[in-house]
Amino acid sequence: MTRKAHFERNTLRFPQKDFDMVKEGIVSLGIVGVAVVIVAAIFGAPYRPAITNQEIANQKPILVMQTAMGDLDGQGEMAAYGPPYNNGWHGVAQNIQSIGPFSPQTWWGTPYHLYTPNADVITPLTMLATASNNTALQAAIQTYNAASYTQQQAWDNNFTNALNKATVQNGQVVVPSGQYGPVQLMMNDELALAKSGLLSGALDRETNNGVYRWNIQNDLLFLQGPALHQYAKTIDMRGEQWGINHDEQAYPGPWWLTPYTFLYQVPPGSTSPSGDEIVAYTIAVLFGLLVLLPFIPGLNKLPRVLPVHRAIWRDWYKRLETTNACASCPLATSCNKEFHGPMTAAADHEIPACYDQTTSVGKGSHFVSQDSGIQPHA
Amino acid sequence: MNWTKSMRTTVTEKLTWDNLLPSEQPIYVSSLVYSFGVFTLSSLVFTIMSGVIMAAYGPTWYQYSAAGAFFRSVHFWSVQAFFFFMTMHLVGQFFMGSWREGRAMTWVLGALSFGVSVITAFTGYLSRGDFFAQWNQVQSKDAFNGAGLDGFLNILNNGQVYGLHIAVLPLILIVLVGWHMVAVRAKGVVPPYQAAHVQKKEGEKR
């Protein structure tokens, strides 16, 4: 094939009919525009206000203390998460995904560094103590920081265990008396900070190096555990509930993520600790197949044997039939099969001459447009 | 090789008015399937227009004002329409085997547009500023981290996610879609099966 032929709009050799592309575009814009505006005006769009640490602190104060304690003593999920936030708690990470030795999660180190004791407890409390001139809190933080790691862990463990027996009285968390060192005061103030609504600001300030408030990483990571999960469960948004795949009831969600979400419902996506990595790379491979479909032997021939194209071009095939194109065709059998029989695609070497407008059989008679009278561009 | 001359030749051969805005089509173009492409494009136009208005006023506007909520709804339903028609378009073109006769790149560009659209829509979900944005952020962070994308994308950084959603990804999408459309027009819509074999034979004769 010559270079010129390669660029040519080679469909011009078929019979042509009038077609108004600009009108089609404008009409389509009109239809879609009117439909979208009407549907938007009637149904609106889903919106459920964001959850704040303040709300959680007021509704479930013990949960806020448990989260803060997990961040302080290293037992919490984010304290030991691993890359990209940290290298785990004292070098032990809990959430590094890998398929065998393939672990891309570790490739980039810890670009979004999160050291939970400081980020979520010590720094916000230090800011609170400074802002409120709270000398008792300042002293408690100093005592905690100066203590040995063993001593810190002892206080932490005692208070974490005490939280399991805690009750809420007048919005305050009440625990049995015990050896908590400065931790109880620190946690009471952490809760007070959260209730005031300023904890999120303190957490975001940490992530944003004190400037703009774009990066809500630490705020979300503080919320991300039981607080959001408990809430999400009540509206069927958890992973095993096809979470991300749907929106609020009666609204269509991002249904185009269905293949991706589906992989989380079946093993190994639903069972493996590296499920995310497995699902992501499975989708990447499947998407690669879709993109490269024209080059994949077998798959690229599939629509030829499926009969759907006969329905799409039914007018064209019917036209060949009504003009009796097959009657004088040297390959009448395969030509007829193309129009009628199930699973009857002709083999590659069989080229029904009745399709060929350039041969003496077809030329000039069957392939001149009956509608417009336009001659084919030979 | 003279790149200037090569580019000029390509453009003058491909991007003629006759190719870009043909006033006639082959007679086999006679099916609803052919309208899915143009409906997809129309939905994209409304998605972008409503998105530009929302971005101009900012995230708080579309969360806390009636006019903002309306444009957020228009944006939401435009996206739904866009994905509906794009999926129908993709399925239809698959059954037509529309990558035939030198149209492989057209398919590749279309499929890539689909992929970029999914990522763009996802960053949109994270830009809603409501519970679903929060929830999808904390849930998907494990997926992005596990897949090794954490070196490029902090899904919890709204500045980055919003920037990707309103500028970077749409720009990539517009380029891909534009290129896809030029490819469609330059080659014409794929002929029906079997007739294509004749074309192949014809091409060999030249």
Coordinates of C-alpha atoms in Angstrom, one line a residue:
Chain A
M1 CA 0.0 0.0 0.0
T2 CA 1.4 3.4 -0.9
R3 CA 1.9 6.1 1.7
K4 CA -0.9 8.2 0.0
A5 CA -3.3 5.3 0.3
H6 CA -2.5 4.9 3.9
F7 CA -3.8 8.4 4.7
E8 CA -6.7 8.3 2.3
R9 CA -10.3 8.2 3.7
N10 CA -10.7 4.8 2.0
T11 CA -14.4 4.6 2.8
L12 CA -15.0 6.9 -0.1
R13 CA -15.0 4.0 -2.5
F14 CA -18.3 2.9 -1.0
P15 CA -21.6 4.5 -2.2
Q16 CA -22.1 7.7 -0.2
K17 CA -25.2 9.5 1.1
D18 CA -25.7 13.0 2.3
F19 CA -24.8 13.6 5.9
D20 CA -24.8 16.8 8.0
M21 CA -22.1 16.4 10.6
V22 CA -22.5 19.9 12.1
K23 CA -26.2 19.5 12.5
E24 CA -25.7 16.1 14.1
G25 CA -23.3 17.7 16.6
I26 CA -25.6 20.6 17.5
V27 CA -28.6 18.3 17.9
S28 CA -26.6 15.9 20.1
L29 CA -25.4 18.8 22.2
G30 CA -29.0 20.0 22.6
I31 CA -30.4 16.6 23.6
V32 CA -27.6 15.9 26.1
G33 CA -27.7 19.5 27.5
V34 CA -31.5 19.5 28.0
A35 CA -31.5 16.0 29.5
V36 CA -28.6 16.7 31.9
V37 CA -30.0 20.1 33.1
I38 CA -33.5 18.6 33.7
V39 CA -32.1 15.6 35.6
A40 CA -29.8 17.8 37.6
A41 CA -32.6 20.2 38.5
I42 CA -34.9 17.4 39.6
F43 CA -32.6 15.0 41.3
G44 CA -29.6 17.1 42.4
A45 CA -26.5 15.2 43.3
P46 CA -25.5 13.1 46.3
Y47 CA -23.8 15.0 49.1
R48 CA -23.2 13.8 52.7
P49 CA -21.3 16.3 54.9
A50 CA -17.8 15.3 55.8
I51 CA -17.1 13.8 59.2
T52 CA -15.0 15.8 61.5
N53 CA -12.8 14.9 64.5
Q54 CA -15.0 17.3 66.5
E55 CA -18.1 15.2 65.8
I56 CA -16.4 12.0 66.7
A57 CA -15.1 13.6 69.9
N58 CA -18.5 14.7 70.9
Q59 CA -20.3 11.4 70.0
K60 CA -17.6 8.8 70.8
P61 CA -15.0 10.5 73.1
I62 CA -13.5 7.1 74.1
L63 CA -12.8 6.3 70.5
V64 CA -10.8 9.5 70.1
M65 CA -8.7 8.7 73.1
Q66 CA -8.1 5.1 71.9
T67 CA -7.0 6.5 68.5
A68 CA -4.7 9.0 70.1
M69 CA -3.3 6.3 72.4
G70 CA -2.6 4.0 69.4
D71 CA -0.7 6.8 67.8
L72 CA 1.2 7.5 70.9
D73 CA 2.2 4.0 71.9
G74 CA 2.7 2.6 68.4
Q75 CA -0.2 0.1 68.6
G76 CA -2.3 2.0 66.2
E77 CA -2.6 1.1 62.5
M78 CA -1.0 4.3 61.2
A79 CA 1.9 4.2 63.7
A80 CA 3.1 1.0 62.2
Y81 CA 1.8 1.4 58.6
G82 CA 5.1 1.6 56.8
P83 CA 5.8 3.4 53.4
P84 CA 4.9 6.0 52.3
Y85 CA 4.4 7.3 55.8
N86 CA 7.0 5.7 58.0
N87 CA 9.1 2.6 58.4
G88 CA 6.8 1.1 60.9
W89 CA 7.0 1.3 64.7
H90 CA 10.7 1.0 65.6
G91 CA 11.4 -0.6 62.2
V92 CA 8.5 -3.0 62.3
A93 CA 5.9 -2.3 59.6
Q94 CA 2.5 -4.0 59.4
N95 CA 1.1 -3.0 56.0
I96 CA 3.7 -3.5 53.3
Q97 CA 2.1 -5.3 50.4
S98 CA 4.1 -7.6 48.1
I99 CA 3.7 -10.2 45.5
G100 CA 6.6 -12.4 46.3
P101 CA 9.6 -10.1 46.2
F102 CA 7.7 -7.5 44.1
S103 CA 6.8 -4.7 46.5
P104 CA 6.5 -1.3 44.7
Q105 CA 5.1 0.2 47.9
T106 CA 8.7 0.4 49.2
W107 CA 10.3 1.9 46.2
W108 CA 9.8 5.5 47.1
G109 CA 10.7 5.5 50.8
T110 CA 8.6 7.6 53.1
P111 CA 7.9 10.9 51.2
Y112 CA 4.9 11.8 53.3
H113 CA 6.5 11.2 56.7
L114 CA 4.2 10.5 59.6
Y115 CA 5.6 9.9 63.1
T116 CA 2.3 9.5 64.9
P117 CA 3.3 10.3 68.5
N118 CA 4.5 13.7 67.5
A119 CA 2.2 14.4 64.6
D120 CA -1.1 13.4 66.3
V121 CA -0.4 13.9 70.0
I122 CA 2.7 15.7 71.2
T123 CA 2.7 18.6 68.6
P124 CA -1.0 19.4 68.8
L125 CA -0.9 19.3 72.6
T126 CA 2.2 21.5 72.6
M127 CA 0.4 24.0 70.4
L128 CA -2.6 23.9 72.7
A129 CA -0.4 24.4 75.8
T130 CA 1.2 27.4 74.1
A131 CA -2.0 28.9 72.9
S132 CA -3.8 28.5 76.3
N133 CA -0.8 29.1 78.4
N134 CA -1.5 25.8 80.1
T135 CA 1.5 25.1 82.4
A136 CA 0.1 21.8 83.7
L137 CA -0.1 20.4 80.1
Q138 CA 3.3 21.8 79.3
A139 CA 4.8 20.0 82.3
A140 CA 3.0 16.8 81.4
I141 CA 4.4 16.8 77.9
Q142 CA 7.9 17.5 79.3
T143 CA 7.6 14.7 81.8
Y144 CA 6.4 12.3 79.1
N145 CA 9.2 13.3 76.7
A146 CA 11.9 13.0 79.4
A147 CA 10.8 9.6 80.5
S148 CA 12.4 6.4 79.3
Y149 CA 10.8 4.4 76.6
T150 CA 10.0 1.6 79.0
Q151 CA 8.4 4.1 81.4
Q152 CA 6.4 5.6 78.5
Q153 CA 5.1 2.2 77.4
A154 CA 4.1 1.3 80.9
W155 CA 2.0 4.5 81.3
D156 CA 0.6 4.0 77.8
N157 CA -0.4 0.3 78.4
N158 CA -2.0 1.1 81.7
F159 CA -4.1 3.9 80.2
T160 CA -5.0 1.9 77.1
N161 CA -6.2 -1.0 79.2
A162 CA -8.1 1.5 81.4
L163 CA -9.9 2.8 78.4
N164 CA -11.5 -0.6 77.9
K165 CA -13.3 0.0 81.2
A166 CA -13.9 3.7 80.6
T167 CA -17.3 5.3 80.9
V168 CA -18.5 8.7 79.7
Q169 CA -19.9 11.1 82.2
N170 CA -21.0 14.6 81.2
G171 CA -18.9 14.3 78.1
Q172 CA -15.8 13.4 80.1
V173 CA -14.0 10.0 79.9
V174 CA -13.8 8.5 83.3
V175 CA -11.3 5.7 83.9
P176 CA -10.4 3.7 87.1
S177 CA -7.5 5.3 89.0
G178 CA -4.1 3.8 88.1
Q179 CA -0.5 4.5 87.2
Y180 CA -0.9 6.7 84.1
G181 CA 1.8 9.3 84.7
P182 CA 1.2 12.4 82.6
V183 CA -0.8 10.4 80.0
Q184 CA -4.3 10.8 81.5
L185 CA -3.9 14.6 81.5
M186 CA -2.6 14.6 78.0
M187 CA -5.5 12.5 76.7
N188 CA -8.0 14.6 78.5
D189 CA -6.5 17.7 76.8
E190 CA -6.3 15.8 73.4
L191 CA -10.1 15.1 73.7
A192 CA -10.8 18.8 74.7
L193 CA -8.8 19.9 71.7
A194 CA -10.8 17.6 69.4
K195 CA -14.1 18.8 70.9
S196 CA -13.1 22.4 70.4
G197 CA -12.8 21.7 66.6
L198 CA -9.2 22.7 66.6
L199 CA -7.6 19.3 66.4
S200 CA -8.1 19.0 62.6
G201 CA -6.4 22.4 62.1
A202 CA -3.5 21.3 64.2
L203 CA -3.2 18.0 62.3
D204 CA -3.5 19.7 58.9
R205 CA -1.0 22.3 60.0
E206 CA 1.5 19.6 60.7
T207 CA 1.0 18.1 57.2
N208 CA 1.2 21.5 55.5
N209 CA 4.4 22.7 57.3
G210 CA 2.3 25.4 58.8
V211 CA 1.2 27.1 55.6
Y212 CA -1.7 26.4 53.2
R213 CA -4.4 23.9 54.2
W214 CA -4.4 21.8 51.1
N215 CA -3.0 18.7 52.5
I216 CA -5.4 17.0 54.9
Q217 CA -3.3 13.8 55.2
N218 CA -2.8 13.7 58.9
D219 CA -6.4 14.7 59.7
L220 CA -7.7 11.9 57.5
L221 CA -5.2 9.4 58.9
F222 CA -6.4 10.2 62.4
L223 CA -10.0 9.6 61.4
Q224 CA -9.4 6.7 59.1
G225 CA -9.6 3.8 61.5
P226 CA -12.7 2.7 63.4
A227 CA -14.2 6.2 63.3
L228 CA -14.9 6.3 59.6
H229 CA -15.3 2.5 59.2
Q230 CA -18.2 2.4 61.8
Y231 CA -19.9 5.2 60.0
A232 CA -19.3 3.8 56.5
K233 CA -20.7 0.5 57.5
T234 CA -24.1 2.0 58.3
I235 CA -24.4 3.3 54.7
D236 CA -23.0 0.2 53.0
M237 CA -19.8 1.8 51.9
R238 CA -17.3 -0.7 53.1
G239 CA -15.1 -2.6 50.6
E240 CA -16.9 -5.9 51.1
Q241 CA -20.2 -4.0 50.5
W242 CA -18.9 -2.9 47.0
G243 CA -18.3 0.4 48.8
I244 CA -16.8 2.7 46.2
N245 CA -18.9 1.3 43.4
H246 CA -22.1 2.9 44.5
D247 CA -23.1 6.3 45.9
E248 CA -25.9 7.3 48.1
Q249 CA -29.0 5.2 47.7
A250 CA -31.0 6.0 44.5
Y251 CA -28.0 7.8 42.9
P252 CA -25.7 6.1 40.4
G253 CA -22.2 5.9 41.7
P254 CA -18.9 5.3 39.9
W255 CA -20.2 2.2 38.3
W256 CA -17.4 2.3 35.8
L257 CA -15.2 1.0 38.6
T258 CA -17.2 -2.3 38.7
P259 CA -14.4 -4.6 37.3
Y260 CA -12.0 -3.1 39.8
T261 CA -14.4 -3.4 42.8
F262 CA -15.4 -6.9 41.7
L263 CA -11.8 -8.1 42.2
Y264 CA -12.1 -7.1 45.9
Q265 CA -15.1 -9.4 46.4
V266 CA -13.3 -12.6 45.4
P267 CA -10.0 -14.2 46.5
P268 CA -7.2 -13.2 46.5
G269 CA -8.4 -9.6 46.4
S270 CA -10.7 -10.3 49.4
T271 CA -8.3 -12.4 51.4
S272 CA -4.7 -11.5 50.7
P273 CA -2.9 -8.9 52.8
S274 CA -1.5 -7.7 49.5
G275 CA -4.9 -7.7 47.9
D276 CA -4.6 -4.0 46.8
E277 CA -1.4 -4.7 44.9
I278 CA -2.8 -7.9 43.3
V279 CA -6.0 -6.1 42.2
A280 CA -4.2 -3.1 40.9
Y281 CA -1.9 -5.1 38.7
T282 CA -4.6 -7.4 37.6
I283 CA -6.6 -4.4 36.4
A284 CA -3.4 -3.0 34.8
V285 CA -3.0 -6.2 32.8
L286 CA -6.7 -6.3 31.8
F287 CA -6.6 -2.6 30.7
G288 CA -3.4 -3.4 28.7
L289 CA -5.4 -6.1 26.9
L290 CA -8.2 -3.7 26.1
V291 CA -5.8 -1.1 24.7
L292 CA -3.8 -3.6 22.6
L293 CA -6.9 -5.5 21.5
P294 CA -6.2 -4.8 17.8
F295 CA -2.9 -6.6 18.0
I296 CA -3.9 -9.6 20.0
P297 CA -4.4 -12.6 17.7
G298 CA -7.7 -14.3 18.1
L299 CA -9.2 -11.6 20.2
N300 CA -9.0 -9.1 17.4
K301 CA -11.0 -11.5 15.2
L302 CA -13.6 -12.2 17.8
P303 CA -16.2 -9.7 16.6
R304 CA -16.1 -11.2 13.2
V305 CA -17.5 -14.5 14.4
L306 CA -20.0 -12.8 16.8
P307 CA -23.2 -12.0 15.0
V308 CA -23.7 -8.6 16.6
H309 CA -22.1 -6.7 13.7
R310 CA -24.8 -8.1 11.4
A311 CA -27.4 -6.4 13.5
I312 CA -25.4 -3.1 13.5
W313 CA -25.0 -3.1 9.7
R314 CA -28.3 -4.9 9.1
D315 CA -29.4 -2.2 6.6
W316 CA -26.2 -2.7 4.6
Y317 CA -26.5 -6.5 4.5
K318 CA -30.2 -6.2 3.7
R319 CA -29.4 -3.9 0.9
L320 CA -27.0 -6.4 -0.6
E321 CA -29.7 -9.0 -0.3
T322 CA -32.4 -6.9 -1.9
T323 CA -30.2 -5.9 -4.8
N324 CA -29.7 -9.6 -5.2
A325 CA -25.9 -9.1 -5.1
C326 CA -25.3 -12.7 -4.4
A327 CA -27.2 -14.1 -7.3
S328 CA -24.5 -13.7 -9.9
C329 CA -21.7 -14.2 -7.4
P330 CA -19.1 -16.8 -8.1
L331 CA -18.9 -17.5 -4.4
A332 CA -22.6 -17.4 -3.9
T333 CA -22.6 -20.0 -1.1
S334 CA -20.3 -18.1 1.2
C335 CA -21.9 -14.8 0.2
N336 CA -25.3 -16.2 1.3
K337 CA -23.9 -17.5 4.5
E338 CA -22.7 -14.0 5.4
F339 CA -26.3 -12.8 5.2
H340 CA -28.1 -15.6 6.8
G341 CA -26.5 -18.5 8.7
P342 CA -25.4 -18.4 12.3
M343 CA -21.7 -18.4 12.9
T344 CA -21.0 -18.3 9.2
A345 CA -18.2 -15.9 8.7
A346 CA -16.4 -16.8 5.5
A347 CA -12.8 -18.0 5.8
D348 CA -10.0 -15.5 4.9
H349 CA -9.4 -16.9 1.5
E350 CA -13.0 -16.7 0.5
I351 CA -13.7 -13.3 -0.8
P352 CA -17.2 -13.1 -2.2
A353 CA -16.9 -11.2 -5.5
C354 CA -20.4 -9.9 -5.1
Y355 CA -19.0 -7.4 -2.6
D356 CA -16.4 -6.2 -5.0
Q357 CA -17.7 -3.2 -6.8
T358 CA -14.6 -3.0 -8.9
T359 CA -15.2 -6.4 -10.6
S360 CA -17.3 -6.8 -13.7
V361 CA -19.9 -8.7 -11.6
G362 CA -20.6 -6.0 -9.1
K363 CA -19.6 -2.8 -10.9
G364 CA -22.1 -0.2 -11.7
S365 CA -25.2 -2.2 -10.8
H366 CA -25.3 -3.2 -7.2
F367 CA -23.3 -0.6 -5.5
V368 CA -24.6 2.7 -6.8
S369 CA -26.6 4.3 -4.0
Q370 CA -30.3 4.0 -4.7
D371 CA -31.1 6.8 -2.2
S372 CA -28.9 9.6 -3.4
G373 CA -27.8 8.5 -6.8
I374 CA -24.2 9.3 -5.9
Q375 CA -21.7 7.2 -7.7
P376 CA -19.0 5.5 -5.7
H377 CA -15.7 7.2 -5.6
A378 CA -13.5 4.6 -7.4
Chain B
M1 CA 14.4 13.6 7.0
N2 CA 12.8 17.0 7.0
W3 CA 10.5 17.0 10.0
T4 CA 8.8 20.2 8.9
K5 CA 8.0 18.9 5.4
S6 CA 6.9 15.6 6.9
M7 CA 4.6 17.2 9.3
R8 CA 3.2 19.6 6.7
T9 CA 2.5 16.7 4.3
T10 CA 0.8 14.7 7.0
V11 CA -1.4 17.6 8.1
T12 CA -2.4 18.6 4.6
E13 CA -3.3 15.0 3.7
K14 CA -5.1 14.1 6.9
L15 CA -6.6 17.4 8.1
T16 CA -8.5 18.5 5.0
W17 CA -11.9 20.0 5.4
D18 CA -13.2 17.1 3.4
N19 CA -11.9 14.7 6.0
L20 CA -12.7 16.8 9.1
L21 CA -16.2 17.8 8.2
P22 CA -17.4 15.4 5.5
S23 CA -20.9 16.2 4.1
E24 CA -21.4 12.6 3.1
Q25 CA -21.0 9.2 4.7
P26 CA -20.9 5.7 3.3
I27 CA -24.4 4.3 3.0
Y28 CA -23.6 1.6 5.6
V29 CA -23.6 4.3 8.3
S30 CA -27.1 3.6 9.4
S31 CA -27.4 2.6 13.0
L32 CA -27.9 4.1 16.4
V33 CA -24.5 2.8 17.3
Y34 CA -22.9 5.6 15.3
S35 CA -24.5 8.2 17.5
F36 CA -22.8 7.0 20.7
G37 CA -19.5 8.7 19.8
V38 CA -21.1 12.1 19.3
F39 CA -23.2 11.7 22.4
T40 CA -20.0 10.9 24.4
L41 CA -18.4 14.0 23.0
S42 CA -21.5 16.2 23.9
S43 CA -21.5 14.8 27.4
L44 CA -17.8 15.7 27.7
V45 CA -18.5 19.2 26.6
F46 CA -21.1 19.7 29.4
T47 CA -18.8 18.0 31.9
I48 CA -16.0 20.4 31.1
M49 CA -18.2 23.5 30.9
S50 CA -19.8 22.8 34.3
G51 CA -16.4 21.8 35.7
V52 CA -14.9 25.1 34.6
I53 CA -17.7 27.1 36.3
M54 CA -17.2 25.1 39.5
A55 CA -13.4 25.5 39.5
A56 CA -13.8 29.3 38.8
Y57 CA -15.9 29.7 42.0
G58 CA -14.0 27.2 44.1
P59 CA -14.8 24.1 46.2
T60 CA -16.7 25.9 49.0
W61 CA -19.1 27.5 46.5
Y62 CA -20.3 24.2 45.1
Q63 CA -20.7 22.8 48.6
Y64 CA -22.5 25.6 50.3
S65 CA -24.6 27.6 47.8
A66 CA -27.7 26.7 45.9
A67 CA -26.2 27.8 42.5
G68 CA -23.0 25.8 43.3
A69 CA -25.0 22.7 44.2
F70 CA -26.9 23.0 40.9
F71 CA -23.7 23.1 38.9
R72 CA -22.3 20.3 40.9
S73 CA -25.4 18.3 39.9
V74 CA -25.0 19.2 36.2
H75 CA -21.4 18.1 36.5
F76 CA -22.4 14.8 38.2
W77 CA -25.0 13.9 35.6
S78 CA -22.8 15.0 32.7
V79 CA -20.2 12.6 34.0
Q80 CA -22.8 9.8 34.3
A81 CA -23.9 10.5 30.7
F82 CA -20.4 10.7 29.5
F83 CA -19.5 7.2 30.9
F84 CA -22.8 5.7 29.8
F85 CA -22.3 6.8 26.2
M86 CA -18.5 6.1 26.2
T87 CA -19.2 2.5 27.4
M88 CA -21.8 2.0 24.7
H89 CA -19.5 3.5 22.1
L90 CA -16.7 1.2 23.2
V91 CA -18.9 -1.9 23.2
G92 CA -20.4 -1.0 19.8
Q93 CA -17.0 -0.4 18.3
F94 CA -15.7 -3.7 19.6
F95 CA -18.5 -5.6 17.9
M96 CA -17.8 -3.7 14.7
G97 CA -14.1 -4.6 14.9
S98 CA -13.4 -1.0 14.3
W99 CA -9.6 -1.4 14.6
R100 CA -9.5 -3.0 11.1
E101 CA -7.9 -1.5 8.0
G102 CA -5.3 0.6 9.6
R103 CA -7.5 1.9 12.4
A104 CA -5.6 0.3 15.3
M105 CA -4.3 3.6 16.6
T106 CA -7.8 5.0 16.7
W107 CA -8.8 2.1 19.0
V108 CA -5.7 2.5 21.2
L109 CA -6.4 6.3 21.6
G110 CA -10.0 5.6 22.4
A111 CA -9.2 2.9 25.0
L112 CA -6.5 5.2 26.6
S113 CA -9.1 8.0 26.8
F114 CA -11.4 5.6 28.7
G115 CA -8.6 4.8 31.2
V116 CA -7.7 8.5 31.7
S117 CA -11.4 9.3 32.1
V118 CA -11.7 6.7 34.9
I119 CA -8.8 8.3 36.8
T120 CA -10.1 11.8 36.1
A121 CA -13.6 10.8 37.5
F122 CA -12.0 9.2 40.5
T123 CA -10.0 12.4 41.4
G124 CA -13.4 14.2 40.9
Y125 CA -15.0 12.0 43.6
L126 CA -12.1 12.9 45.9
S127 CA -12.8 16.6 45.2
R128 CA -16.4 16.6 46.4
G129 CA -15.4 17.6 49.9
D130 CA -17.9 15.4 51.6
F131 CA -17.9 12.1 53.4
F132 CA -17.6 10.1 50.2
A133 CA -14.5 12.0 49.3
Q134 CA -13.0 11.4 52.8
W135 CA -14.0 7.8 52.7
N136 CA -12.7 7.1 49.2
Q137 CA -9.4 8.9 50.1
V138 CA -8.7 6.8 53.2
Q139 CA -9.9 3.6 51.5
S140 CA -8.0 4.1 48.3
K141 CA -4.7 5.2 49.9
D142 CA -3.9 1.5 50.6
A143 CA -4.5 0.7 46.9
F144 CA -2.4 3.6 45.6
N145 CA 0.3 2.8 48.1
G146 CA 0.2 -1.0 47.4
A147 CA 0.4 -0.4 43.7
G148 CA 3.5 1.7 44.1
L149 CA 2.0 4.9 43.0
D150 CA 2.8 6.6 46.3
G151 CA 5.9 8.1 44.9
F152 CA 3.8 10.2 42.5
L153 CA 0.6 10.7 44.2
N154 CA -0.4 11.5 47.8
I155 CA -4.1 10.7 47.5
L156 CA -4.7 12.5 50.9
N157 CA -3.3 15.8 49.6
N158 CA -6.3 17.7 48.3
G159 CA -4.1 20.2 46.5
Q160 CA -2.5 17.6 44.4
V161 CA -5.8 15.7 43.8
Y162 CA -7.7 18.8 42.8
G163 CA -5.0 20.1 40.6
L164 CA -4.9 16.7 38.8
H165 CA -8.7 16.7 38.4
I166 CA -9.2 20.2 37.1
A167 CA -6.0 20.7 35.0
V168 CA -3.6 17.9 34.4
L169 CA -5.9 15.0 33.6
P170 CA -8.5 16.9 31.6
L171 CA -5.7 18.3 29.5
I172 CA -4.4 14.8 28.8
L173 CA -8.0 13.6 28.1
I174 CA -8.7 16.5 25.7
V175 CA -5.5 15.7 23.7
L176 CA -6.3 12.0 23.5
V177 CA -9.9 12.6 22.5
G178 CA -9.0 15.2 19.9
W179 CA -6.4 12.9 18.5
H180 CA -8.9 10.0 18.5
M181 CA -11.4 12.1 16.6
V182 CA -8.8 13.2 14.0
A183 CA -7.9 9.6 13.5
V184 CA -11.6 8.6 13.0
R185 CA -12.1 11.4 10.5
A186 CA -8.8 10.7 8.6
K187 CA -9.6 7.1 8.0
G188 CA -13.4 7.2 7.8
V189 CA -15.7 4.9 9.7
V190 CA -14.8 1.2 9.5
P191 CA -16.6 -0.7 6.7
P192 CA -18.8 -3.7 7.4
Y193 CA -17.2 -7.1 7.7
Q194 CA -16.5 -8.9 4.5
A195 CA -16.6 -5.8 2.5
A196 CA -13.3 -5.0 4.2
H197 CA -11.7 -8.0 2.5
V198 CA -12.5 -6.5 -0.8
Q199 CA -10.8 -3.3 0.3
K200 CA -7.8 -5.3 1.3
K201 CA -7.7 -6.9 -2.1
E202 CA -8.0 -3.6 -3.7
G203 CA -5.2 -2.1 -1.7
E204 CA -2.9 -4.9 -2.8
K205 CA -3.8 -4.2 -6.4
R206 CA -2.6 -0.6 -6.2

